[in-house]
Coordinates of C-alpha atoms (C1' of nucleotides) in Angstrom, one line a residue:
Chain A
M1303 CA -65.7 141.7 20.2
A1304 CA -61.7 141.3 19.2
V1305 CA -61.6 138.4 17.9
K1306 CA -64.5 138.5 15.6
E1307 CA -62.2 141.9 14.4
M1308 CA -59.0 139.9 14.6
Y1309 CA -61.1 136.8 11.7
E1310 CA -63.7 138.9 10.3
K1311 CA -62.1 140.1 7.0
Y1312 CA -60.9 136.3 6.7
L1313 CA -63.9 134.9 8.1
E1314 CA -65.7 134.7 4.5
K1315 CA -62.4 132.5 3.0
I1316 CA -62.5 130.3 6.1
S1317 CA -66.5 129.4 5.4
E1318 CA -65.6 128.2 2.1
V1319 CA -62.4 125.5 3.0
S1320 CA -63.7 122.0 3.1
L1321 CA -62.8 121.4 6.9
F1322 CA -65.4 124.0 7.8
Q1323 CA -67.9 122.7 5.3
G1324 CA -71.2 122.0 7.3
I1325 CA -70.3 124.4 10.1
K1326 CA -72.7 127.4 10.3
R1327 CA -70.9 131.3 9.9
L1328 CA -71.6 131.7 13.9
D1329 CA -70.3 128.5 14.8
I1330 CA -67.1 129.0 12.5
E1331 CA -66.5 132.9 14.8
A1332 CA -66.7 130.7 18.1
M1333 CA -64.2 128.2 16.8
L1334 CA -61.4 130.7 15.9
N1335 CA -62.0 132.1 19.1
C1336 CA -61.3 128.3 20.2
L1337 CA -58.8 127.1 18.1
K1338 CA -56.1 130.7 18.3
P1339 CA -55.2 130.2 14.9
I1340 CA -52.5 132.8 13.1
V1341 CA -52.7 134.0 9.9
G1342 CA -49.4 134.6 8.0
H1343 CA -48.8 136.5 4.8
Y1344 CA -46.0 135.4 2.9
K1345 CA -44.7 137.1 -0.7
R1346 CA -43.9 135.4 -4.0
S1347 CA -40.9 132.8 -2.9
D1348 CA -41.3 133.3 0.3
Y1349 CA -40.8 129.9 2.5
I1350 CA -43.8 129.0 4.2
V1351 CA -42.4 125.9 5.9
N1352 CA -39.4 124.6 5.7
G1353 CA -38.9 120.8 5.6
G1354 CA -37.5 119.8 8.7
D1355 CA -39.1 122.4 11.2
K1356 CA -40.7 122.2 14.4
Y1357 CA -44.4 121.0 12.8
E1358 CA -47.0 122.8 15.4
S1359 CA -49.9 123.6 13.0
I1360 CA -51.8 122.7 9.9
G1361 CA -51.9 125.2 7.4
I1362 CA -54.5 125.9 5.5
V1363 CA -53.8 128.4 1.9
L1364 CA -56.5 131.5 2.8
K1365 CA -55.6 133.1 -1.1
G1366 CA -52.6 132.6 -3.4
S1367 CA -50.7 129.3 -4.0
A1368 CA -47.8 128.0 -2.8
T1369 CA -46.2 124.3 -3.8
V1370 CA -45.3 121.2 -1.8
S1371 CA -41.7 120.0 -2.3
K1372 CA -39.7 117.5 -1.1
E1373 CA -36.0 117.1 -1.3
N1374 CA -34.1 113.5 -1.1
A1375 CA -30.8 112.9 0.7
A1376 CA -29.0 113.5 -2.2
G1377 CA -30.1 117.5 -2.4
N1378 CA -32.9 117.4 -5.5
R1379 CA -35.7 118.5 -4.5
S1380 CA -39.1 117.7 -6.7
V1381 CA -42.6 119.3 -6.4
M1382 CA -45.1 117.2 -5.0
T1383 CA -48.3 119.2 -5.0
L1384 CA -49.9 122.4 -6.1
L1385 CA -51.9 123.8 -3.4
K1386 CA -54.2 126.3 -4.5
Q1387 CA -56.5 128.5 -2.3
G1388 CA -58.6 126.8 0.0
D1389 CA -56.1 123.3 -0.1
I1390 CA -55.4 122.3 3.3
F1391 CA -51.4 120.6 3.9
G1392 CA -49.9 119.0 6.6
E1393 CA -52.8 117.0 7.6
I1394 CA -51.3 113.7 7.6
V1395 CA -48.8 114.2 9.8
A1396 CA -51.1 116.3 12.4
F1397 CA -51.8 113.3 14.3
S1398 CA -48.8 111.1 13.8
S1399 CA -45.5 111.4 16.2
V1400 CA -44.1 112.7 13.5
M1401 CA -42.7 116.0 14.7
T1402 CA -41.0 117.9 11.9
W1403 CA -42.5 119.1 8.5
P1404 CA -42.1 116.3 5.5
A1405 CA -41.6 118.7 2.9
T1406 CA -41.3 122.6 2.2
V1407 CA -44.0 125.0 0.9
Q1408 CA -43.1 128.1 -1.1
A1409 CA -45.3 130.4 -1.7
Q1410 CA -46.1 130.3 -5.8
E1411 CA -47.3 133.9 -5.2
A1412 CA -48.6 135.8 -2.7
C1413 CA -50.3 134.3 0.3
E1414 CA -52.3 134.3 3.2
V1415 CA -52.1 131.2 5.2
L1416 CA -53.9 130.2 8.6
F1417 CA -52.6 128.1 10.9
L1418 CA -54.3 125.6 13.3
P1419 CA -52.4 124.4 16.1
R1420 CA -52.3 120.4 16.3
G1421 CA -53.4 120.3 19.8
K1422 CA -56.7 122.2 19.3
I1423 CA -57.9 120.0 16.8
I1424 CA -59.3 117.3 19.3
G1425 CA -60.4 120.2 21.9
D1426 CA -59.2 120.3 25.0
C1427 CA -62.9 122.0 26.0
E1428 CA -64.7 119.3 27.8
R1429 CA -68.1 120.3 26.5
M1430 CA -67.2 118.7 23.4
C1431 CA -69.2 121.5 21.2
S1432 CA -71.5 120.7 18.6
W1433 CA -69.4 121.9 15.8
H1434 CA -66.4 120.4 17.0
R1435 CA -68.1 117.1 16.3
I1436 CA -68.4 118.1 12.4
F1437 CA -65.3 119.4 12.3
I1438 CA -63.7 116.3 13.2
Q1439 CA -65.6 114.3 11.0
N1440 CA -64.3 117.0 8.3
F1441 CA -61.2 116.3 9.6
L1442 CA -61.4 112.6 8.8
R1443 CA -63.0 112.8 5.8
I1444 CA -60.1 114.7 4.3
I1445 CA -57.6 112.6 5.7
S1446 CA -59.1 109.7 4.6
E1447 CA -59.4 111.0 1.1
R1448 CA -56.0 111.7 0.7
A1449 CA -55.2 107.8 1.8
I1450 CA -57.4 106.7 -0.8
L1451 CA -56.0 108.7 -3.7
L1452 CA -52.4 107.7 -2.8
N1453 CA -53.5 104.4 -2.9
K1454 CA -55.0 104.9 -6.2
K1455 CA -51.3 106.3 -7.2
V1456 CA -49.6 103.2 -5.3
E1457 CA -51.9 100.9 -7.9
Y1458 CA -50.8 102.7 -10.7
L1459 CA -47.2 103.1 -9.4
T1460 CA -47.7 99.3 -9.3
I1461 CA -48.2 98.5 -13.0
K1462 CA -45.5 97.2 -14.9
S1463 CA -45.8 98.3 -18.7
I1464 CA -46.8 101.6 -19.9
R1465 CA -49.8 100.2 -22.3
A1466 CA -51.6 98.3 -18.9
K1467 CA -50.9 102.2 -17.3
I1468 CA -53.1 103.9 -19.6
C1469 CA -55.7 101.1 -20.1
A1470 CA -56.0 101.1 -16.2
Y1471 CA -56.2 104.9 -16.2
L1472 CA -58.7 105.0 -18.9
L1473 CA -60.8 102.8 -17.8
D1474 CA -60.8 104.6 -14.4
Q1475 CA -61.6 107.9 -15.9
S1476 CA -64.6 106.3 -17.9
K1477 CA -66.1 104.6 -15.2
K1478 CA -65.7 107.8 -12.9
I1479 CA -67.8 109.9 -15.3
G1480 CA -69.8 106.7 -17.2
S1481 CA -69.2 107.4 -20.3
E1482 CA -67.1 105.6 -22.9
K1483 CA -66.0 109.5 -23.9
I1484 CA -63.6 110.5 -21.8
V1485 CA -62.3 114.6 -21.8
L1486 CA -58.8 113.6 -19.7
P1487 CA -57.8 116.7 -16.5
L1488 CA -54.3 116.7 -17.8
N1489 CA -52.3 117.0 -21.1
R1490 CA -50.1 114.7 -22.0
N1491 CA -47.3 116.0 -20.0
E1492 CA -49.0 115.9 -16.9
L1493 CA -50.6 112.3 -17.4
A1494 CA -47.0 111.1 -18.5
D1495 CA -45.5 112.5 -14.9
F1496 CA -48.3 111.5 -12.9
L1497 CA -48.1 107.1 -14.4
N1498 CA -44.1 108.1 -14.3
V1499 CA -43.1 107.7 -17.5
S1500 CA -42.0 109.7 -20.5
R1501 CA -44.3 111.7 -22.8
P1502 CA -43.3 110.3 -25.8
S1503 CA -43.3 106.7 -24.7
M1504 CA -46.8 107.3 -23.7
S1505 CA -47.6 109.0 -26.7
R1506 CA -45.9 106.0 -28.6
E1507 CA -48.2 103.9 -26.5
M1508 CA -51.3 105.7 -27.0
G1509 CA -50.3 105.6 -30.9
K1510 CA -50.4 101.9 -30.8
L1511 CA -53.7 101.6 -29.2
R1512 CA -55.3 103.8 -31.3
D1513 CA -53.7 101.9 -34.4
E1514 CA -55.1 98.8 -32.9
G1515 CA -58.6 100.2 -33.0
V1516 CA -59.1 100.1 -28.9
I1517 CA -59.2 103.9 -28.7
D1518 CA -59.4 107.4 -30.5
F1519 CA -58.1 110.1 -29.5
H1520 CA -57.6 113.7 -30.3
L1521 CA -55.7 115.9 -27.6
T1522 CA -57.5 115.6 -24.4
A1523 CA -60.4 113.9 -25.6
V1524 CA -60.6 110.2 -25.7
E1525 CA -63.0 107.4 -26.8
I1526 CA -63.1 103.9 -25.7
L1527 CA -64.0 101.9 -28.7
D1528 CA -62.8 98.6 -27.2
F1529 CA -63.6 97.9 -23.9
Q1530 CA -62.8 94.5 -23.9
A1531 CA -59.3 95.1 -25.3
L1532 CA -58.6 97.7 -22.5
K1533 CA -59.2 95.0 -19.6
N1534 CA -57.2 92.5 -21.3
N1535 CA -54.3 95.0 -21.3
M1536 CA -54.4 95.8 -18.0
S1537 CA -53.3 92.7 -16.7
E1538 CA -50.2 92.5 -18.7
Chain B
M959 CA -74.8 92.6 33.1
A960 CA -75.9 91.3 29.5
V961 CA -73.3 93.5 27.6
K962 CA -70.2 92.6 29.6
E963 CA -70.8 89.0 29.3
M964 CA -71.3 89.5 25.8
Y965 CA -67.7 91.0 25.3
E966 CA -66.4 89.3 28.2
K967 CA -64.3 86.7 26.6
Y968 CA -62.6 89.3 23.5
L969 CA -62.0 92.0 26.2
E970 CA -58.4 91.0 27.0
K971 CA -57.6 90.9 22.8
I972 CA -59.4 94.3 22.0
S973 CA -57.7 96.4 25.0
E974 CA -54.3 95.3 23.2
V975 CA -55.5 96.6 19.6
S976 CA -54.1 99.9 19.2
L977 CA -57.2 101.8 18.4
F978 CA -57.6 101.2 22.2
Q979 CA -54.6 102.2 23.4
G980 CA -54.9 104.2 26.4
I981 CA -58.0 103.7 27.4
K982 CA -59.1 102.1 30.7
R983 CA -60.2 98.4 30.6
L984 CA -63.3 99.9 32.7
D985 CA -63.8 102.4 29.7
I986 CA -63.7 99.9 27.3
E987 CA -66.4 98.1 28.5
A988 CA -68.6 101.2 28.2
M989 CA -67.1 101.9 24.6
L990 CA -68.5 98.2 23.8
N991 CA -71.8 99.5 25.2
C992 CA -71.9 102.3 22.6
L993 CA -70.1 101.0 19.8
K994 CA -72.0 98.1 19.6
P995 CA -69.9 95.7 18.1
I996 CA -70.6 92.3 16.3
V997 CA -68.1 89.7 16.3
G998 CA -68.0 87.5 13.6
H999 CA -65.9 84.2 13.0
Y1000 CA -64.5 82.8 9.8
K1001 CA -62.6 79.5 8.7
R1002 CA -59.5 79.4 6.7
S1003 CA -60.5 80.7 3.2
D1004 CA -63.9 81.6 4.1
Y1005 CA -64.5 85.6 2.5
I1006 CA -64.5 88.0 5.7
V1007 CA -65.9 90.9 3.5
N1008 CA -66.0 91.2 -0.4
G1009 CA -64.5 94.0 -2.9
G1010 CA -67.9 95.6 -3.8
D1011 CA -70.2 95.2 -0.8
K1012 CA -71.9 97.4 1.2
Y1013 CA -69.2 99.3 3.5
E1014 CA -70.5 99.5 6.4
S1015 CA -68.1 98.8 9.8
I1016 CA -64.2 99.0 9.9
G1017 CA -62.7 95.8 11.1
I1018 CA -60.5 94.7 13.7
V1019 CA -58.4 91.3 13.5
L1020 CA -58.7 89.7 17.2
K1021 CA -57.4 86.4 16.5
G1022 CA -56.0 84.5 13.4
S1023 CA -54.8 86.1 10.1
A1024 CA -56.3 87.4 6.6
T1025 CA -55.2 88.6 3.5
V1026 CA -56.8 92.1 1.9
S1027 CA -56.6 91.5 -2.3
K1028 CA -58.3 93.6 -4.8
E1029 CA -58.7 92.6 -8.4
N1030 CA -58.3 95.0 -11.3
A1031 CA -60.7 95.3 -13.8
A1032 CA -59.0 92.3 -15.8
G1033 CA -59.7 90.5 -12.9
N1034 CA -56.7 89.1 -11.8
R1035 CA -56.1 89.4 -8.1
S1036 CA -53.1 90.4 -6.0
V1037 CA -52.3 90.3 -2.8
M1038 CA -52.1 94.1 -1.0
T1039 CA -51.4 93.3 2.9
L1040 CA -51.5 90.6 5.3
L1041 CA -53.6 91.4 8.1
K1042 CA -52.0 89.8 11.6
Q1043 CA -54.0 90.1 15.0
G1044 CA -54.9 93.3 16.4
D1045 CA -54.8 94.7 12.9
I1046 CA -57.3 96.9 11.2
F1047 CA -58.7 97.2 8.0
G1048 CA -61.2 99.3 6.2
E1049 CA -60.0 102.2 8.4
I1050 CA -59.4 104.7 5.7
V1051 CA -62.6 104.3 3.8
A1052 CA -64.4 104.8 7.3
F1053 CA -65.2 108.5 6.8
S1054 CA -64.5 108.9 3.2
S1055 CA -68.1 108.9 0.9
V1056 CA -67.1 105.4 -0.5
M1057 CA -70.0 103.0 0.3
T1058 CA -68.7 99.6 -1.0
W1059 CA -65.7 97.7 0.4
P1060 CA -62.6 98.5 -2.2
A1061 CA -60.9 95.3 -1.7
T1062 CA -61.6 91.6 -0.6
V1063 CA -60.5 90.6 3.2
Q1064 CA -59.9 86.1 2.9
A1065 CA -59.3 84.4 6.0
Q1066 CA -56.1 82.8 5.9
E1067 CA -56.3 81.0 9.1
A1068 CA -59.4 80.6 11.1
C1069 CA -60.0 84.5 12.2
E1070 CA -62.4 86.2 14.8
V1071 CA -63.1 89.6 13.5
L1072 CA -64.5 92.6 15.7
F1073 CA -66.7 95.1 13.1
L1074 CA -67.0 98.3 14.3
P1075 CA -70.1 100.3 13.1
R1076 CA -69.2 103.4 11.0
G1077 CA -71.6 106.2 12.0
K1078 CA -70.9 105.2 16.3
I1079 CA -67.2 105.8 15.6
I1080 CA -67.5 109.8 16.0
G1081 CA -70.0 109.3 18.6
D1082 CA -74.2 110.4 18.9
C1083 CA -74.3 110.9 22.2
E1084 CA -73.6 114.2 23.1
R1085 CA -71.4 114.6 25.8
M1086 CA -68.5 113.1 24.4
C1087 CA -67.7 110.9 27.4
S1088 CA -63.6 111.1 27.4
W1089 CA -62.8 108.1 26.3
H1090 CA -64.3 108.8 23.1
R1091 CA -61.7 111.9 22.5
I1092 CA -58.6 109.6 23.3
F1093 CA -60.6 107.7 20.9
I1094 CA -60.7 109.5 17.8
Q1095 CA -57.4 110.9 18.5
N1096 CA -56.2 107.1 17.9
F1097 CA -58.2 106.8 15.0
L1098 CA -56.6 109.8 13.7
R1099 CA -52.7 108.8 14.4
I1100 CA -53.6 105.7 12.9
I1101 CA -55.2 107.3 9.5
S1102 CA -52.4 109.7 9.4
E1103 CA -50.2 106.9 9.9
R1104 CA -51.0 104.5 7.0
A1105 CA -51.4 107.9 4.5
I1106 CA -47.3 108.5 5.7
L1107 CA -46.6 105.0 5.2
L1108 CA -48.4 105.3 1.3
N1109 CA -46.8 108.3 0.8
K1110 CA -43.3 106.7 1.9
K1111 CA -44.5 103.9 -0.8
V1112 CA -45.0 106.5 -3.3
E1113 CA -41.6 108.0 -3.0
Y1114 CA -39.9 104.8 -4.0
L1115 CA -42.2 103.8 -6.6
T1116 CA -41.5 107.3 -8.2
I1117 CA -37.5 106.1 -8.4
K1118 CA -36.7 105.2 -11.7
S1119 CA -33.4 103.2 -11.6
I1120 CA -33.4 100.0 -9.9
R1121 CA -29.7 101.8 -8.3
A1122 CA -31.5 104.6 -6.4
K1123 CA -34.3 102.5 -5.5
I1124 CA -31.5 100.4 -3.6
C1125 CA -29.8 103.4 -2.3
A1126 CA -32.8 105.3 -1.4
Y1127 CA -34.0 102.1 0.8
L1128 CA -30.9 101.1 2.0
L1129 CA -30.3 104.8 3.6
D1130 CA -33.6 104.6 5.2
Q1131 CA -33.4 101.6 7.1
S1132 CA -29.6 102.9 7.9
K1133 CA -30.8 106.3 9.2
K1134 CA -34.0 104.4 10.9
I1135 CA -31.4 102.0 13.4
G1136 CA -28.8 105.2 13.1
S1137 CA -25.8 102.4 12.2
E1138 CA -24.2 101.6 9.2
K1139 CA -25.0 97.9 9.6
I1140 CA -28.5 97.1 8.3
V1141 CA -30.1 93.7 8.7
L1142 CA -33.0 93.9 5.9
P1143 CA -36.5 93.0 7.1
L1144 CA -37.3 91.5 3.9
N1145 CA -35.8 88.6 1.9
R1146 CA -34.5 89.6 -1.5
N1147 CA -38.0 88.6 -2.7
E1148 CA -39.7 90.7 -0.8
L1149 CA -37.8 93.3 -1.4
A1150 CA -37.6 93.1 -4.9
D1151 CA -41.4 92.9 -4.6
F1152 CA -41.8 96.0 -2.1
L1153 CA -39.4 98.5 -4.6
N1154 CA -41.2 97.0 -8.0
V1155 CA -38.5 95.4 -9.8
S1156 CA -37.7 91.9 -10.8
R1157 CA -35.3 90.0 -8.1
P1158 CA -32.1 89.4 -10.6
S1159 CA -32.0 92.3 -11.8
M1160 CA -32.1 93.6 -8.1
S1161 CA -29.5 91.0 -7.2
R1162 CA -27.5 92.4 -10.2
E1163 CA -27.7 95.7 -8.9
M1164 CA -26.6 95.1 -5.6
G1165 CA -23.7 93.0 -6.7
K1166 CA -22.1 96.1 -8.6
L1167 CA -22.4 98.8 -5.7
R1168 CA -20.6 95.5 -3.9
D1169 CA -17.9 95.9 -6.8
E1170 CA -17.4 99.4 -6.4
G1171 CA -17.0 99.1 -2.5
V1172 CA -20.5 101.4 -1.8
I1173 CA -21.9 98.3 0.1
D1174 CA -20.8 95.0 1.4
F1175 CA -23.7 92.4 2.1
H1176 CA -24.1 88.5 3.1
L1177 CA -27.9 87.5 2.8
T1178 CA -30.2 90.1 4.7
A1179 CA -27.3 91.4 6.4
V1180 CA -26.1 94.5 4.6
E1181 CA -23.1 97.2 5.4
I1182 CA -22.6 100.6 3.8
L1183 CA -19.4 101.2 3.3
D1184 CA -19.1 104.7 1.2
F1185 CA -22.2 107.1 2.9
Q1186 CA -21.8 110.2 0.3
A1187 CA -21.2 107.3 -2.9
L1188 CA -25.2 106.1 -2.1
K1189 CA -26.6 109.6 -2.1
N1190 CA -24.6 110.3 -4.7
N1191 CA -26.5 107.3 -6.6
M1192 CA -29.9 108.4 -5.0
S1193 CA -30.6 111.1 -7.4
E1194 CA -30.0 109.1 -10.7
Chain C
dC783 C1' -48.3 139.5 -39.7
dT784 C1' -44.4 138.2 -37.4
dA785 C1' -42.0 136.0 -34.0
dA786 C1' -41.0 133.3 -29.6
dG787 C1' -43.8 129.9 -26.7
dT788 C1' -46.0 125.8 -25.5
dC789 C1' -48.0 121.0 -27.0
dG790 C1' -48.6 117.1 -29.2
dG791 C1' -47.2 113.1 -32.4
dT792 C1' -43.3 110.5 -34.0
dA793 C1' -38.6 108.2 -35.3
dT794 C1' -34.2 107.1 -34.0
dC795 C1' -30.9 104.9 -31.5
dT796 C1' -29.0 103.0 -27.1
dG797 C1' -29.4 100.8 -22.7
dA798 C1' -32.0 99.5 -18.3
dG799 C1' -33.9 96.0 -16.7
dG800 C1' -37.2 91.9 -17.1
dA801 C1' -37.6 86.5 -18.2
dT802 C1' -35.3 82.7 -17.9
dA803 C1' -32.7 79.2 -16.6
dC804 C1' -29.1 76.9 -13.6
dA805 C1' -26.0 76.4 -10.1
dG806 C1' -24.2 76.7 -4.8
dA807 C1' -25.5 78.3 -0.1
dA808 C1' -28.6 78.2 3.7
dT809 C1' -32.4 76.2 6.0
dA810 C1' -36.1 72.7 6.5
dT811 C1' -37.6 67.8 7.1
dG812 C1' -37.2 63.2 7.7
Chain D
dC203 C1' -26.9 62.2 8.1
dA204 C1' -29.4 62.5 4.1
dT205 C1' -32.2 64.7 0.9
dA206 C1' -35.3 68.0 -0.1
dT207 C1' -36.6 72.9 -0.6
dT208 C1' -36.0 77.6 -0.3
dC209 C1' -33.2 81.1 -1.4
dT210 C1' -29.0 83.9 -3.3
dG211 C1' -26.4 84.9 -6.7
dT212 C1' -24.6 85.1 -11.7
dA213 C1' -24.9 84.8 -16.9
dT214 C1' -27.6 85.3 -21.5
dC215 C1' -30.7 87.1 -24.2
dC216 C1' -33.9 90.4 -25.7
dT217 C1' -37.7 93.8 -25.5
dC218 C1' -40.0 97.8 -23.7
dA219 C1' -39.2 102.1 -22.7
dG220 C1' -35.9 106.3 -21.7
dA221 C1' -33.3 110.2 -24.3
dT222 C1' -33.5 112.8 -27.9
dA223 C1' -34.5 115.2 -32.0
dC224 C1' -37.7 117.3 -35.2
dC225 C1' -41.5 119.1 -37.2
dG226 C1' -46.6 120.7 -37.3
dA227 C1' -50.5 122.6 -34.9
dC228 C1' -51.8 126.5 -31.8
dT229 C1' -51.6 130.2 -28.9
dT230 C1' -49.8 134.3 -26.9
dA231 C1' -47.3 138.9 -27.2
dG232 C1' -45.8 142.9 -29.7

DNA sequence: CTAAGTCGGTATCTGAGGATACAGAATATG
DNA sequence: CATATTCTGTATCCTCAGATACCGACTTAG
């Protein structure tokens, strides 16, 4: 079967993408037949999509890595996310009325990218194939989680003082893993970036918290010594 | 028909909700039959849902208005959104793995709220009824647009200087309506809040921009005099 | 082993912006 | 029309956090 051959070599990778989670291999073949995706190959530094280009499909990184960047009206570009194998991009505008790519995606290493036409995702086929329901459910889950993440980010960014940001972040992390001993998933630079503050200022504040006996830390290992103090500091 | 009678008085309002956009009145009746929503009535100040409660349904405000608020670990609450008639809440967690309400919703005036069970939205019915496709499409659109909005908010919040925030905001507004004369949709307090800065500081900066001849303004009426200068200021 | 690069902690200096206060303009209320 | 209230612009003061620089600890490559 032509289709099978066409996508055969991608099947392995595709089946690992979260969008296809819970769908049987055989069904995925049927889906590809129905969705008619396109596979693109890119060299390092190639532009995969350009901000402002016509938007037609969501993208899935099958191999390699890429950066998502956006430039403001003044013309300086800033990297928003790093895409790795299995990551999806363009999914939040797929069902909006936005008709152009809101950001630029550029290959960081050689990439293979699968494009699914936006219109095909809901499915034209009258008989809503069984896999289609799972697929849509996955899609909704992914986009929801993205929104939740964004919400969280807005929360952190809205906090005024560096001290309060750190306290909020540490509390969240600690709650997430259920322990007062945390291993930060980010290094100082990345964390400072995430909280939108400068690294030295953050280090200074962390030092103060340590001096006050609220936390202790060495590199990415952080221990919360005084939960109450952390909570008190969150609000200021 | 029992169902028809049950929902009859809400039908008018429900059909105006964006989630049901493009679905015929008759189909909506069928949907309600299938979705089995619950209608709740609340007095002013009643809690509609409490943060931390078990999450089971998305909510739609049929009548009245309500506030969405969240409290941080320290215990102070901050209002995140104001819900009006036709607004939806809880939609971003509906398809995530989150099992509890992430925020508290409280009636600001007497409210009627429709709750749609999260599980019913994708639809169990094998024969994916025609309206169901449109419904899911609407749902995806709504959640996408929410994510886009959040993205935009993150962009503004990430900008460091007040001046750059103002410039970015004014440029966006101007682009949106396609004119250099803008009537701000927010008063000074609200705008300062939105940009996460203090009102006097914002006014000070706007004053400077006026002194420099970049903009002119009187209350909510703003005119951009020098687009180039605005763009230059965005990046700093 | 040396050299170069990265990462984290710390000190100094400076300025952007927050808090507060107040007055005049605009709007609402009787 | 008079009064009250909300909204906006502006000045003063002062703190928090950014920029920069430097050092020591590790890591990697040659």
